[in-house]
Short mmCIF file of N, CA and C in Angstrom, two decimals:
data_model
loop_
_atom_site.label_atom_id
_atom_site.label_comp_id
_atom_site.label_asym_id
_atom_site.label_seq_id
_atom_site.Cartn_x
_atom_site.Cartn_y
_atom_site.Cartn_z
N MET A 1 106.86 49.72 90.80
CA MET A 1 108.23 49.27 90.96
C MET A 1 108.24 48.00 91.80
N LEU A 2 108.96 46.99 91.34
CA LEU A 2 109.09 45.73 92.05
C LEU A 2 110.42 45.73 92.77
N LYS A 3 110.37 45.73 94.10
CA LYS A 3 111.59 45.81 94.89
C LYS A 3 112.37 44.50 94.76
N VAL A 4 113.58 44.61 94.26
CA VAL A 4 114.45 43.45 94.14
C VAL A 4 115.87 43.91 94.45
N THR A 5 116.57 43.10 95.24
CA THR A 5 117.94 43.46 95.59
C THR A 5 118.91 42.87 94.58
N LEU A 6 120.13 43.39 94.59
CA LEU A 6 121.16 42.89 93.70
C LEU A 6 121.47 41.42 94.01
N ILE A 7 121.48 41.07 95.29
CA ILE A 7 121.77 39.68 95.68
C ILE A 7 120.70 38.74 95.15
N GLU A 8 119.43 39.17 95.19
CA GLU A 8 118.34 38.36 94.62
C GLU A 8 118.52 38.20 93.12
N SER A 9 118.91 39.28 92.49
CA SER A 9 119.09 39.25 91.05
C SER A 9 120.19 38.28 90.66
N ILE A 10 121.25 38.24 91.44
CA ILE A 10 122.37 37.34 91.13
C ILE A 10 122.04 35.90 91.53
N LEU A 11 121.54 35.70 92.76
CA LEU A 11 121.31 34.34 93.26
C LEU A 11 120.06 33.68 92.69
N ARG A 12 119.07 34.46 92.33
CA ARG A 12 117.84 33.89 91.77
C ARG A 12 117.72 34.21 90.27
N GLY A 13 117.95 35.47 89.93
CA GLY A 13 117.73 35.90 88.55
C GLY A 13 118.63 35.23 87.54
N LEU A 14 119.93 35.13 87.85
CA LEU A 14 120.85 34.53 86.90
C LEU A 14 120.58 33.04 86.69
N PRO A 15 120.45 32.23 87.76
CA PRO A 15 120.12 30.82 87.52
C PRO A 15 118.79 30.64 86.78
N GLU A 16 117.81 31.46 87.11
CA GLU A 16 116.52 31.39 86.42
C GLU A 16 116.68 31.73 84.94
N ALA A 17 117.45 32.76 84.64
CA ALA A 17 117.68 33.14 83.24
C ALA A 17 118.43 32.04 82.49
N ILE A 18 119.41 31.43 83.15
CA ILE A 18 120.14 30.32 82.52
C ILE A 18 119.18 29.18 82.21
N LEU A 19 118.31 28.85 83.17
CA LEU A 19 117.32 27.79 82.95
C LEU A 19 116.35 28.15 81.82
N PHE A 20 115.94 29.40 81.77
CA PHE A 20 115.04 29.84 80.70
C PHE A 20 115.68 29.63 79.33
N VAL A 21 116.91 30.11 79.19
CA VAL A 21 117.59 30.01 77.89
C VAL A 21 117.86 28.54 77.55
N TRP A 22 118.29 27.76 78.56
CA TRP A 22 118.51 26.31 78.35
C TRP A 22 117.21 25.66 77.88
N ALA A 23 116.10 26.00 78.53
CA ALA A 23 114.80 25.42 78.17
C ALA A 23 114.42 25.79 76.73
N ILE A 24 114.69 27.01 76.35
CA ILE A 24 114.37 27.44 74.99
C ILE A 24 115.22 26.69 73.98
N TYR A 25 116.51 26.54 74.28
CA TYR A 25 117.38 25.73 73.40
C TYR A 25 116.84 24.31 73.30
N LEU A 26 116.50 23.71 74.44
CA LEU A 26 116.04 22.33 74.47
C LEU A 26 114.74 22.17 73.69
N LEU A 27 113.78 23.03 73.95
CA LEU A 27 112.46 22.89 73.33
C LEU A 27 112.46 23.25 71.84
N THR A 28 113.40 24.08 71.42
CA THR A 28 113.50 24.40 69.99
C THR A 28 114.46 23.46 69.27
N GLN A 29 115.05 22.56 70.04
CA GLN A 29 116.03 21.59 69.52
C GLN A 29 117.20 22.29 68.82
N THR A 30 117.59 23.42 69.38
CA THR A 30 118.75 24.16 68.90
C THR A 30 119.99 23.57 69.58
N PRO A 31 121.05 23.30 68.82
CA PRO A 31 122.28 22.77 69.45
C PRO A 31 122.77 23.74 70.54
N MET A 32 123.09 23.17 71.71
CA MET A 32 123.50 23.98 72.86
C MET A 32 124.83 24.69 72.58
N LYS A 33 124.83 25.99 72.84
CA LYS A 33 126.04 26.80 72.76
C LYS A 33 126.15 27.51 74.11
N TYR A 34 126.96 26.94 75.00
CA TYR A 34 126.98 27.38 76.39
C TYR A 34 127.43 28.83 76.56
N THR A 35 128.35 29.29 75.72
CA THR A 35 128.77 30.70 75.84
C THR A 35 127.61 31.63 75.48
N LYS A 36 126.82 31.25 74.49
CA LYS A 36 125.66 32.07 74.11
C LYS A 36 124.57 31.99 75.17
N ILE A 37 124.42 30.81 75.78
CA ILE A 37 123.44 30.67 76.87
C ILE A 37 123.82 31.61 78.01
N MET A 38 125.10 31.60 78.40
CA MET A 38 125.57 32.45 79.50
C MET A 38 125.47 33.94 79.14
N LEU A 39 125.81 34.28 77.91
CA LEU A 39 125.72 35.68 77.47
C LEU A 39 124.27 36.16 77.51
N THR A 40 123.38 35.37 76.94
CA THR A 40 121.96 35.72 76.92
C THR A 40 121.41 35.85 78.34
N ALA A 41 121.74 34.88 79.19
CA ALA A 41 121.26 34.89 80.57
C ALA A 41 121.80 36.10 81.34
N SER A 42 123.06 36.42 81.14
CA SER A 42 123.66 37.56 81.84
C SER A 42 123.03 38.88 81.42
N ILE A 43 122.87 39.06 80.12
CA ILE A 43 122.23 40.29 79.62
C ILE A 43 120.79 40.37 80.12
N SER A 44 120.08 39.26 80.04
CA SER A 44 118.69 39.21 80.48
C SER A 44 118.58 39.55 81.97
N THR A 45 119.45 38.97 82.79
CA THR A 45 119.43 39.23 84.23
C THR A 45 119.69 40.70 84.53
N PHE A 46 120.69 41.27 83.88
CA PHE A 46 121.04 42.67 84.12
C PHE A 46 119.90 43.60 83.72
N ILE A 47 119.38 43.41 82.52
CA ILE A 47 118.32 44.31 82.05
C ILE A 47 117.02 44.10 82.84
N THR A 48 116.73 42.86 83.21
CA THR A 48 115.54 42.59 84.03
C THR A 48 115.67 43.27 85.39
N PHE A 49 116.88 43.27 85.96
CA PHE A 49 117.13 43.98 87.23
C PHE A 49 116.81 45.47 87.07
N ILE A 50 117.26 46.06 85.96
CA ILE A 50 116.99 47.48 85.68
C ILE A 50 115.49 47.70 85.48
N ILE A 51 114.84 46.80 84.73
CA ILE A 51 113.39 46.92 84.48
C ILE A 51 112.62 46.91 85.80
N ARG A 52 113.03 46.05 86.73
CA ARG A 52 112.32 45.95 88.01
C ARG A 52 112.49 47.19 88.88
N LEU A 53 113.50 47.99 88.58
CA LEU A 53 113.70 49.23 89.33
C LEU A 53 112.85 50.38 88.78
N LEU A 54 112.29 50.19 87.59
CA LEU A 54 111.48 51.24 86.97
C LEU A 54 110.14 51.40 87.69
N PRO A 55 109.62 52.61 87.72
CA PRO A 55 108.32 52.84 88.37
C PRO A 55 107.16 52.44 87.46
N ILE A 56 107.02 51.14 87.23
CA ILE A 56 105.95 50.63 86.36
C ILE A 56 105.11 49.64 87.15
N ASN A 57 103.90 49.41 86.66
CA ASN A 57 102.98 48.49 87.33
C ASN A 57 103.49 47.05 87.29
N LEU A 58 103.13 46.30 88.32
CA LEU A 58 103.47 44.89 88.38
C LEU A 58 102.84 44.18 87.19
N GLY A 59 103.58 43.35 86.53
CA GLY A 59 103.10 42.64 85.35
C GLY A 59 103.71 43.21 84.09
N ILE A 60 103.86 44.53 84.05
CA ILE A 60 104.50 45.17 82.90
C ILE A 60 105.96 44.74 82.83
N ASN A 61 106.59 44.60 84.01
CA ASN A 61 107.99 44.16 84.05
C ASN A 61 108.14 42.76 83.44
N SER A 62 107.16 41.89 83.68
CA SER A 62 107.21 40.54 83.11
C SER A 62 107.08 40.58 81.59
N ILE A 63 106.19 41.43 81.11
CA ILE A 63 106.00 41.56 79.66
C ILE A 63 107.28 42.09 79.01
N LEU A 64 107.89 43.10 79.63
CA LEU A 64 109.14 43.65 79.09
C LEU A 64 110.25 42.61 79.11
N SER A 65 110.33 41.83 80.19
CA SER A 65 111.34 40.77 80.28
C SER A 65 111.10 39.69 79.23
N LEU A 66 109.84 39.38 78.99
CA LEU A 66 109.48 38.40 77.96
C LEU A 66 109.92 38.88 76.58
N VAL A 67 109.60 40.12 76.26
CA VAL A 67 109.98 40.69 74.97
C VAL A 67 111.51 40.72 74.84
N LEU A 68 112.19 41.09 75.91
CA LEU A 68 113.65 41.12 75.91
C LEU A 68 114.22 39.74 75.61
N LEU A 69 113.72 38.72 76.28
CA LEU A 69 114.24 37.36 76.08
C LEU A 69 113.96 36.87 74.66
N ILE A 70 112.80 37.18 74.13
CA ILE A 70 112.49 36.82 72.74
C ILE A 70 113.51 37.48 71.80
N TYR A 71 113.74 38.76 72.02
CA TYR A 71 114.69 39.50 71.18
C TYR A 71 116.10 38.91 71.29
N LEU A 72 116.55 38.64 72.51
CA LEU A 72 117.90 38.09 72.71
C LEU A 72 118.04 36.72 72.06
N ASN A 73 116.99 35.91 72.13
CA ASN A 73 117.06 34.59 71.50
C ASN A 73 117.13 34.68 69.98
N ILE A 74 116.48 35.67 69.43
CA ILE A 74 116.54 35.87 67.98
C ILE A 74 117.93 36.38 67.58
N LYS A 75 118.41 37.40 68.27
CA LYS A 75 119.66 38.05 67.88
C LYS A 75 120.91 37.27 68.28
N ILE A 76 120.98 36.80 69.51
CA ILE A 76 122.20 36.14 69.98
C ILE A 76 122.20 34.65 69.65
N ASN A 77 121.08 33.99 69.91
CA ASN A 77 121.02 32.53 69.77
C ASN A 77 120.57 32.07 68.40
N LYS A 78 120.19 33.03 67.55
CA LYS A 78 119.79 32.73 66.17
C LYS A 78 118.63 31.73 66.10
N ILE A 79 117.68 31.90 67.01
CA ILE A 79 116.47 31.09 67.01
C ILE A 79 115.42 31.88 66.23
N SER A 80 114.66 31.20 65.39
CA SER A 80 113.69 31.90 64.55
C SER A 80 112.67 32.67 65.40
N ILE A 81 112.10 33.69 64.79
CA ILE A 81 111.12 34.52 65.50
C ILE A 81 109.96 33.66 66.00
N LYS A 82 109.43 32.80 65.13
CA LYS A 82 108.29 31.96 65.50
C LYS A 82 108.64 31.04 66.67
N GLN A 83 109.79 30.37 66.59
CA GLN A 83 110.19 29.46 67.67
C GLN A 83 110.48 30.23 68.95
N SER A 84 111.17 31.35 68.82
CA SER A 84 111.51 32.14 70.01
C SER A 84 110.26 32.65 70.70
N LEU A 85 109.32 33.15 69.93
CA LEU A 85 108.08 33.69 70.49
C LEU A 85 107.28 32.61 71.21
N SER A 86 107.00 31.51 70.52
CA SER A 86 106.16 30.47 71.11
C SER A 86 106.84 29.78 72.28
N THR A 87 108.12 29.48 72.15
CA THR A 87 108.82 28.75 73.21
C THR A 87 109.07 29.62 74.43
N THR A 88 109.40 30.88 74.23
CA THR A 88 109.62 31.78 75.37
C THR A 88 108.33 31.96 76.16
N ILE A 89 107.22 32.13 75.46
CA ILE A 89 105.93 32.26 76.14
C ILE A 89 105.61 30.97 76.90
N LEU A 90 105.85 29.82 76.27
CA LEU A 90 105.62 28.53 76.93
C LEU A 90 106.45 28.40 78.20
N VAL A 91 107.72 28.76 78.13
CA VAL A 91 108.60 28.64 79.30
C VAL A 91 108.15 29.61 80.40
N PHE A 92 107.71 30.81 80.03
CA PHE A 92 107.18 31.75 81.02
C PHE A 92 105.95 31.16 81.71
N ILE A 93 105.05 30.57 80.94
CA ILE A 93 103.85 29.95 81.52
C ILE A 93 104.24 28.81 82.46
N ILE A 94 105.17 27.98 82.03
CA ILE A 94 105.63 26.87 82.88
C ILE A 94 106.23 27.42 84.17
N GLU A 95 107.01 28.48 84.08
CA GLU A 95 107.62 29.08 85.27
C GLU A 95 106.55 29.62 86.22
N TYR A 96 105.54 30.30 85.69
CA TYR A 96 104.47 30.82 86.54
C TYR A 96 103.70 29.69 87.22
N ILE A 97 103.47 28.61 86.52
CA ILE A 97 102.80 27.45 87.12
C ILE A 97 103.68 26.88 88.24
N ALA A 98 104.98 26.74 87.98
CA ALA A 98 105.90 26.22 88.99
C ALA A 98 105.92 27.13 90.22
N GLU A 99 105.93 28.43 90.01
CA GLU A 99 105.92 29.37 91.14
C GLU A 99 104.61 29.30 91.92
N MET A 100 103.49 29.14 91.21
CA MET A 100 102.20 29.02 91.91
C MET A 100 102.16 27.75 92.76
N ILE A 101 102.64 26.65 92.21
CA ILE A 101 102.68 25.39 92.96
C ILE A 101 103.56 25.56 94.20
N ASN A 102 104.70 26.19 94.05
CA ASN A 102 105.61 26.42 95.17
C ASN A 102 104.93 27.25 96.27
N ILE A 103 104.24 28.31 95.88
CA ILE A 103 103.55 29.17 96.85
C ILE A 103 102.44 28.39 97.56
N VAL A 104 101.68 27.60 96.81
CA VAL A 104 100.61 26.80 97.42
C VAL A 104 101.19 25.82 98.44
N ILE A 105 102.29 25.17 98.08
CA ILE A 105 102.92 24.22 99.00
C ILE A 105 103.41 24.94 100.26
N LEU A 106 104.03 26.10 100.10
CA LEU A 106 104.49 26.86 101.27
C LEU A 106 103.31 27.26 102.15
N GLN A 107 102.19 27.64 101.54
CA GLN A 107 101.00 28.00 102.32
C GLN A 107 100.41 26.78 103.02
N LEU A 108 100.40 25.64 102.34
CA LEU A 108 99.90 24.41 102.98
C LEU A 108 100.77 24.01 104.16
N LEU A 109 102.05 24.34 104.09
CA LEU A 109 102.97 24.05 105.19
C LEU A 109 102.94 25.14 106.26
N LYS A 110 101.98 26.06 106.12
CA LYS A 110 101.72 27.13 107.09
C LYS A 110 102.84 28.17 107.20
N PHE A 111 103.57 28.40 106.11
CA PHE A 111 104.56 29.47 106.10
C PHE A 111 103.86 30.79 105.86
N ASP A 112 104.31 31.84 106.53
CA ASP A 112 103.81 33.19 106.28
C ASP A 112 104.59 33.75 105.10
N ILE A 113 103.98 33.71 103.92
CA ILE A 113 104.65 34.08 102.67
C ILE A 113 105.17 35.52 102.72
N ALA A 114 104.34 36.44 103.20
CA ALA A 114 104.75 37.85 103.24
C ALA A 114 105.99 38.03 104.11
N LYS A 115 105.98 37.38 105.26
CA LYS A 115 107.11 37.49 106.18
C LYS A 115 108.34 36.78 105.61
N LEU A 116 108.11 35.63 105.04
CA LEU A 116 109.18 34.81 104.49
C LEU A 116 109.93 35.53 103.39
N PHE A 117 109.20 36.24 102.54
CA PHE A 117 109.81 36.88 101.38
C PHE A 117 110.34 38.29 101.67
N GLN A 118 110.31 38.71 102.93
CA GLN A 118 110.89 40.01 103.29
C GLN A 118 112.41 39.95 103.27
N ASN A 119 112.96 38.81 103.64
CA ASN A 119 114.41 38.63 103.65
C ASN A 119 114.86 38.11 102.29
N PRO A 120 115.78 38.81 101.60
CA PRO A 120 116.19 38.39 100.25
C PRO A 120 116.77 36.97 100.18
N ILE A 121 117.53 36.57 101.18
CA ILE A 121 118.13 35.23 101.16
C ILE A 121 117.03 34.17 101.34
N ASN A 122 116.10 34.40 102.27
CA ASN A 122 114.97 33.47 102.44
C ASN A 122 114.16 33.39 101.15
N LYS A 123 113.95 34.53 100.53
CA LYS A 123 113.18 34.59 99.29
C LYS A 123 113.82 33.71 98.22
N VAL A 124 115.15 33.80 98.11
CA VAL A 124 115.88 32.99 97.14
C VAL A 124 115.79 31.51 97.49
N LEU A 125 116.02 31.18 98.76
CA LEU A 125 116.03 29.77 99.18
C LEU A 125 114.65 29.12 99.05
N TYR A 126 113.61 29.82 99.50
CA TYR A 126 112.28 29.23 99.46
C TYR A 126 111.67 29.24 98.06
N ALA A 127 112.29 29.95 97.14
CA ALA A 127 111.82 29.94 95.75
C ALA A 127 112.54 28.89 94.91
N LEU A 128 113.58 28.26 95.47
CA LEU A 128 114.33 27.24 94.72
C LEU A 128 113.48 26.08 94.22
N PRO A 129 112.52 25.60 95.01
CA PRO A 129 111.70 24.50 94.48
C PRO A 129 111.00 24.83 93.16
N SER A 130 110.66 26.09 92.95
CA SER A 130 110.01 26.44 91.68
C SER A 130 110.97 26.28 90.51
N LEU A 131 112.27 26.49 90.73
CA LEU A 131 113.25 26.26 89.67
C LEU A 131 113.39 24.77 89.37
N VAL A 132 113.34 23.96 90.42
CA VAL A 132 113.39 22.50 90.22
C VAL A 132 112.15 22.05 89.45
N LEU A 133 111.00 22.58 89.83
CA LEU A 133 109.76 22.25 89.11
C LEU A 133 109.84 22.71 87.65
N LEU A 134 110.44 23.87 87.42
CA LEU A 134 110.62 24.36 86.05
C LEU A 134 111.41 23.35 85.22
N ILE A 135 112.51 22.86 85.78
CA ILE A 135 113.33 21.86 85.07
C ILE A 135 112.51 20.61 84.77
N ILE A 136 111.80 20.12 85.78
CA ILE A 136 110.99 18.90 85.61
C ILE A 136 109.92 19.10 84.54
N PHE A 137 109.19 20.21 84.62
CA PHE A 137 108.13 20.46 83.64
C PHE A 137 108.67 20.63 82.22
N VAL A 138 109.81 21.31 82.09
CA VAL A 138 110.41 21.49 80.76
C VAL A 138 110.84 20.14 80.20
N LEU A 139 111.42 19.28 81.04
CA LEU A 139 111.82 17.95 80.57
C LEU A 139 110.60 17.11 80.17
N ILE A 140 109.51 17.25 80.91
CA ILE A 140 108.28 16.53 80.56
C ILE A 140 107.75 17.03 79.21
N VAL A 141 107.69 18.34 79.03
CA VAL A 141 107.21 18.90 77.76
C VAL A 141 108.14 18.46 76.62
N HIS A 142 109.44 18.48 76.86
CA HIS A 142 110.41 18.06 75.85
C HIS A 142 110.18 16.59 75.46
N ASN A 143 110.00 15.72 76.45
CA ASN A 143 109.76 14.30 76.17
C ASN A 143 108.46 14.08 75.40
N ILE A 144 107.43 14.80 75.77
CA ILE A 144 106.15 14.70 75.05
C ILE A 144 106.35 15.15 73.60
N LYS A 145 107.07 16.24 73.42
CA LYS A 145 107.32 16.76 72.07
C LYS A 145 108.11 15.75 71.24
N ILE A 146 109.14 15.16 71.82
CA ILE A 146 109.97 14.17 71.11
C ILE A 146 109.12 12.96 70.73
N LYS A 147 108.29 12.47 71.66
CA LYS A 147 107.44 11.32 71.36
C LYS A 147 106.44 11.65 70.27
N TYR A 148 105.87 12.86 70.32
CA TYR A 148 104.91 13.29 69.30
C TYR A 148 105.59 13.36 67.94
N LEU A 149 106.77 13.96 67.89
CA LEU A 149 107.49 14.08 66.62
C LEU A 149 107.88 12.71 66.08
N SER A 150 108.21 11.79 66.98
CA SER A 150 108.55 10.42 66.58
C SER A 150 107.33 9.72 65.99
N LEU A 151 106.19 9.87 66.66
CA LEU A 151 104.95 9.27 66.15
C LEU A 151 104.56 9.90 64.82
N LYS A 152 104.74 11.21 64.71
CA LYS A 152 104.39 11.91 63.49
C LYS A 152 105.28 11.47 62.32
N SER A 153 106.57 11.28 62.59
CA SER A 153 107.48 10.86 61.52
C SER A 153 107.21 9.42 61.08
N ASN A 154 106.63 8.63 61.96
CA ASN A 154 106.25 7.25 61.62
C ASN A 154 104.81 7.17 61.10
N ASN A 155 104.20 8.33 60.87
CA ASN A 155 102.82 8.43 60.36
C ASN A 155 101.80 7.76 61.27
N ILE A 156 102.05 7.78 62.56
CA ILE A 156 101.10 7.20 63.51
C ILE A 156 100.09 8.26 63.95
N VAL A 157 100.50 9.50 63.96
CA VAL A 157 99.60 10.59 64.37
C VAL A 157 99.01 11.23 63.15
#
């Protein structure tokens, strides 16, 4: 069981879920539908909160959340199975990289991570840089993809 408070779920989980769904829309070049983004993010946040309360091993909750988000993107956002699967996995990988970078930076700055993350508000605040990194990395991947598709359409690649 992964201990998570309701405040963490709302202050961290919902913005993260919104960013995930936004990133999937962006990377699949699906026209943005903000009501569907909010609906998907809200459902994902709520069910992920419930999943984290289950007595399951760490890591299984991430896999269940991944499967849930893939399913929601297919059903609610009408993104193809192939695109939803590949893009959701890509965004999860980008998020984990962003979180690792954030943790390394906090450790280099001599923060006691265990102590820091005991308080839910501190946990939310000190994890914010990973969300900023997620946005930056997604935009970089999006720009690379656009340039590649442009080169491909011009028969340069």
